[in-house]
Tab-separated table of C-alpha atoms in Angstrom:
chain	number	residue	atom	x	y	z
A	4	UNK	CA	3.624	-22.939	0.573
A	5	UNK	CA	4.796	-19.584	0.761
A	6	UNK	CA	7.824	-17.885	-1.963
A	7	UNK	CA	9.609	-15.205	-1.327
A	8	UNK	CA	10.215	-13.225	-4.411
A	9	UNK	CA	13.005	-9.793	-3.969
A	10	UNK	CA	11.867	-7.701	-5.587
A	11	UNK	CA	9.485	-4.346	-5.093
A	12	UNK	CA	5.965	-3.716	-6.982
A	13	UNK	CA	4.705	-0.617	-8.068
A	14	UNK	CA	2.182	-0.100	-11.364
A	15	UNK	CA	4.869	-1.196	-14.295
A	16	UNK	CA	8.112	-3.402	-14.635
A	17	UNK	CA	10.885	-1.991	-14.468
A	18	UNK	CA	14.708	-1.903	-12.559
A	19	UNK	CA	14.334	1.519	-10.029
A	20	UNK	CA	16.216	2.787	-7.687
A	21	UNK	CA	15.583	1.452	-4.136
A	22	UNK	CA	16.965	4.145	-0.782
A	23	UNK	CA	17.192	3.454	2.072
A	24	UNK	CA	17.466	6.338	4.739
A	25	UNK	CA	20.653	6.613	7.439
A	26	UNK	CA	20.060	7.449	10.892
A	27	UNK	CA	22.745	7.153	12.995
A	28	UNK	CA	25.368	5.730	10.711
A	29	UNK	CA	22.636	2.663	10.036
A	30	UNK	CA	20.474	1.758	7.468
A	31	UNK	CA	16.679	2.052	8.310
A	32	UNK	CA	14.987	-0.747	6.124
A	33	UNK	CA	11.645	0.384	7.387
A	34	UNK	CA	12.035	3.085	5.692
A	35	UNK	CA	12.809	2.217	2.037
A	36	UNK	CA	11.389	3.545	-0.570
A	37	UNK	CA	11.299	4.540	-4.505
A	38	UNK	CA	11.251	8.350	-3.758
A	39	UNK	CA	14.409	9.439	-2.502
A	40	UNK	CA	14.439	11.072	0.738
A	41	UNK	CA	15.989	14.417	1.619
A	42	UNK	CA	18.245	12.824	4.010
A	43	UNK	CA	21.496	10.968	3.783
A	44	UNK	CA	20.378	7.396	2.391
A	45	UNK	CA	21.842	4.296	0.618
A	46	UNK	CA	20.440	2.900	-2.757
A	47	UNK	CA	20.440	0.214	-4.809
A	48	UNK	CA	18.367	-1.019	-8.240
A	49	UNK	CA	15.730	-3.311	-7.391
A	50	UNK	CA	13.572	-5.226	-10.213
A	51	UNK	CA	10.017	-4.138	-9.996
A	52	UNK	CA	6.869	-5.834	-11.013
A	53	UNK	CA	3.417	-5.549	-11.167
A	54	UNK	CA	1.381	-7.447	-8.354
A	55	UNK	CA	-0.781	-8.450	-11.696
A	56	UNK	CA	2.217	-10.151	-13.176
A	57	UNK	CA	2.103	-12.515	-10.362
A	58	UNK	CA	-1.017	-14.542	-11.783
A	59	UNK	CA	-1.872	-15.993	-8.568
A	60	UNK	CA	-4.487	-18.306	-8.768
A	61	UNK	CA	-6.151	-17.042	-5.337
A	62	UNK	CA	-6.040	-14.204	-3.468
A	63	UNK	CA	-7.646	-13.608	-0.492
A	64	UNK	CA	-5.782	-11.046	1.558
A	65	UNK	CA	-2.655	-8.278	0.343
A	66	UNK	CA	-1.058	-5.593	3.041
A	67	UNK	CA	0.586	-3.058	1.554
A	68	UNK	CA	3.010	-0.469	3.207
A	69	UNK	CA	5.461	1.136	0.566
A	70	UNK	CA	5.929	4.353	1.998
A	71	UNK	CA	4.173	6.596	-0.210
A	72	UNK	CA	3.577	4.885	-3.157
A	73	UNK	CA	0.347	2.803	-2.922
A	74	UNK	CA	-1.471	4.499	-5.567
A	75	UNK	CA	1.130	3.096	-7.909
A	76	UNK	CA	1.421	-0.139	-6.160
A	77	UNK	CA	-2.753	-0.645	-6.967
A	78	UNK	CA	-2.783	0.210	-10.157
A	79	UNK	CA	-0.815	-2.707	-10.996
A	80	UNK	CA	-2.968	-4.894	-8.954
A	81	UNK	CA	-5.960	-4.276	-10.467
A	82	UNK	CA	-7.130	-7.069	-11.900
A	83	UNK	CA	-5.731	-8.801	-9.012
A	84	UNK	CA	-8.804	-6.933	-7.162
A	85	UNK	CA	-10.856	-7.061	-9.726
A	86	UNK	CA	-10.828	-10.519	-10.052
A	87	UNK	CA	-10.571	-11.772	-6.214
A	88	UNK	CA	-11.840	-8.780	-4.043
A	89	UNK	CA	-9.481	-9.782	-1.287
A	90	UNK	CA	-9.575	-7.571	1.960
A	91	UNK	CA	-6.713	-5.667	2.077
A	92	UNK	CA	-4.849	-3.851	5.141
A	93	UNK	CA	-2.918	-0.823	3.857
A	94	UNK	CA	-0.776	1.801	5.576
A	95	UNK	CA	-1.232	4.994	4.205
A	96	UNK	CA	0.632	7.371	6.692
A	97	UNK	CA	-0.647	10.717	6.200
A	98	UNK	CA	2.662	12.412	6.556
A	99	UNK	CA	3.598	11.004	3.256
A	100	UNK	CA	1.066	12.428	1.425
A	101	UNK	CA	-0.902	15.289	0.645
A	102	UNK	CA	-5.214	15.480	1.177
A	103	UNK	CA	-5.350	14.542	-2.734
A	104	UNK	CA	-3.062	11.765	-3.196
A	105	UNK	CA	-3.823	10.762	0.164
A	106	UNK	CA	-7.629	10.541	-1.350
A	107	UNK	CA	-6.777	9.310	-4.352
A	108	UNK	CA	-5.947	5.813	-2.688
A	109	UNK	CA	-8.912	5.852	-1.176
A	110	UNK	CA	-10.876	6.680	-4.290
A	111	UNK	CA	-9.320	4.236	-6.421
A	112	UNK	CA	-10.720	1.804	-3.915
A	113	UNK	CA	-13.991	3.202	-3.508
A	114	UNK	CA	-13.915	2.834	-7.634
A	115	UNK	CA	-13.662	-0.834	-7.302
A	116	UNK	CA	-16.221	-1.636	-4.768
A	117	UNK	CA	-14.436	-0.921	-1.448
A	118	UNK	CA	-15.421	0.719	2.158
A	119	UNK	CA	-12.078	2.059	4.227
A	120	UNK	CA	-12.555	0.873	8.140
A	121	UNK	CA	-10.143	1.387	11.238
A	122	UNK	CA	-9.806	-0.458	13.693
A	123	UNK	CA	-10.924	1.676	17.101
A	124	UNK	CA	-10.691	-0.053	20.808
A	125	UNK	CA	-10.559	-3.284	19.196
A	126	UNK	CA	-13.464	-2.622	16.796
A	127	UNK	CA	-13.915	-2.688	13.146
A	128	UNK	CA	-15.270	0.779	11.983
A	129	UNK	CA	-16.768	2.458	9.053
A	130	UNK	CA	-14.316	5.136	7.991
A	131	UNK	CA	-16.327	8.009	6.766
A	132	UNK	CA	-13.725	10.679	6.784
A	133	UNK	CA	-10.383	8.845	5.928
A	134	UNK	CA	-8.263	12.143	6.106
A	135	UNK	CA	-9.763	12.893	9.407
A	136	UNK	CA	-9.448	9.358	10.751
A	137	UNK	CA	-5.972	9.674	9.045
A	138	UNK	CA	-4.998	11.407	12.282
A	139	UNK	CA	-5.464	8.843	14.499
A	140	UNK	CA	-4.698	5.730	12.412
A	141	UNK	CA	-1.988	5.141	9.852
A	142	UNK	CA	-3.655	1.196	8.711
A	143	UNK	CA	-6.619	1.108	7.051
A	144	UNK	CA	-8.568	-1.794	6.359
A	145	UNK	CA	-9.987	-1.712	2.554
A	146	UNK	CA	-13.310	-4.352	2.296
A	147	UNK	CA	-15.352	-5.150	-0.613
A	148	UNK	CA	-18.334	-3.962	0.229
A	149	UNK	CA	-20.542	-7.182	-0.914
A	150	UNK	CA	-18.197	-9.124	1.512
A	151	UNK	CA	-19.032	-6.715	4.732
A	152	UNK	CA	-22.912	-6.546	5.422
């Protein structure tokens, strides 16, 4: 069973603005986000929730590519991880970030028990240096380390 809820999730409730850039005279929905670019965009208010409030009763796998803004977007999952450990594939596109908020992701997942990997020619790989690898690779794969041996 799947539902499809419209709304956006970050680390509180809340109604935010939602903008989406304009290239070309169209909307680029791939490119939405909470932070509003520098470039002409269109916005609208979008409900926002914690993945937390969700009280699923299993969780097993989240991908999360907001643009930006998954610090924000795990700290309101985190009993969600806390409680199921699922794997999660997250893109964190260096050219949104700086090297410290860029790490910070990556620390708040260490925090909780998880190893960052890449997938290279097919494989899954240890990612030792995430900002390094973070040149090559925009998805990261976050495991909890007692699930990967």
């Amino acid at each position: 069973k799947l539902t499809v809820d419209n709304v956006a999730v970050s680390a509180r409730r809340a109604v935010l603005r939602l903008y989406t850039t304009i290239l070309h005279g169209r909307k680029t929905t791939t490119r939405a986000s909470l932070d509003r670019p520098d470039r002409l965009c269109a916005s609208r208010d979008v409900d926002v929730l914690t993945l937390d409030s969700f009280s699923f009763p299993r969780v097993d796998f989240i991908k999360i590519d907001v643009e930006g803004l998954e610090a924000a977007v795990l700290s309101g999952a985190r009993h969600t991880l806390e409680s199921y450990h699922p794997t999660m594939l997250i893109e964190i596109d260096r050219a949104r970030h700086n090297c410290d908020s860029f790490l910070a992701v990556h620390t708040i997942l260490r925090e909780l028990g998880y190893g960052a990997h890449v997938c290279d020619a097919g494989e899954l790989v240890a990612c030792d240096d995430a900002w390094d690898a973070a040149t090559r690779h925009a998805n990261f794969i976050f495991i909890q380390r007692s699930k990967h041996r």
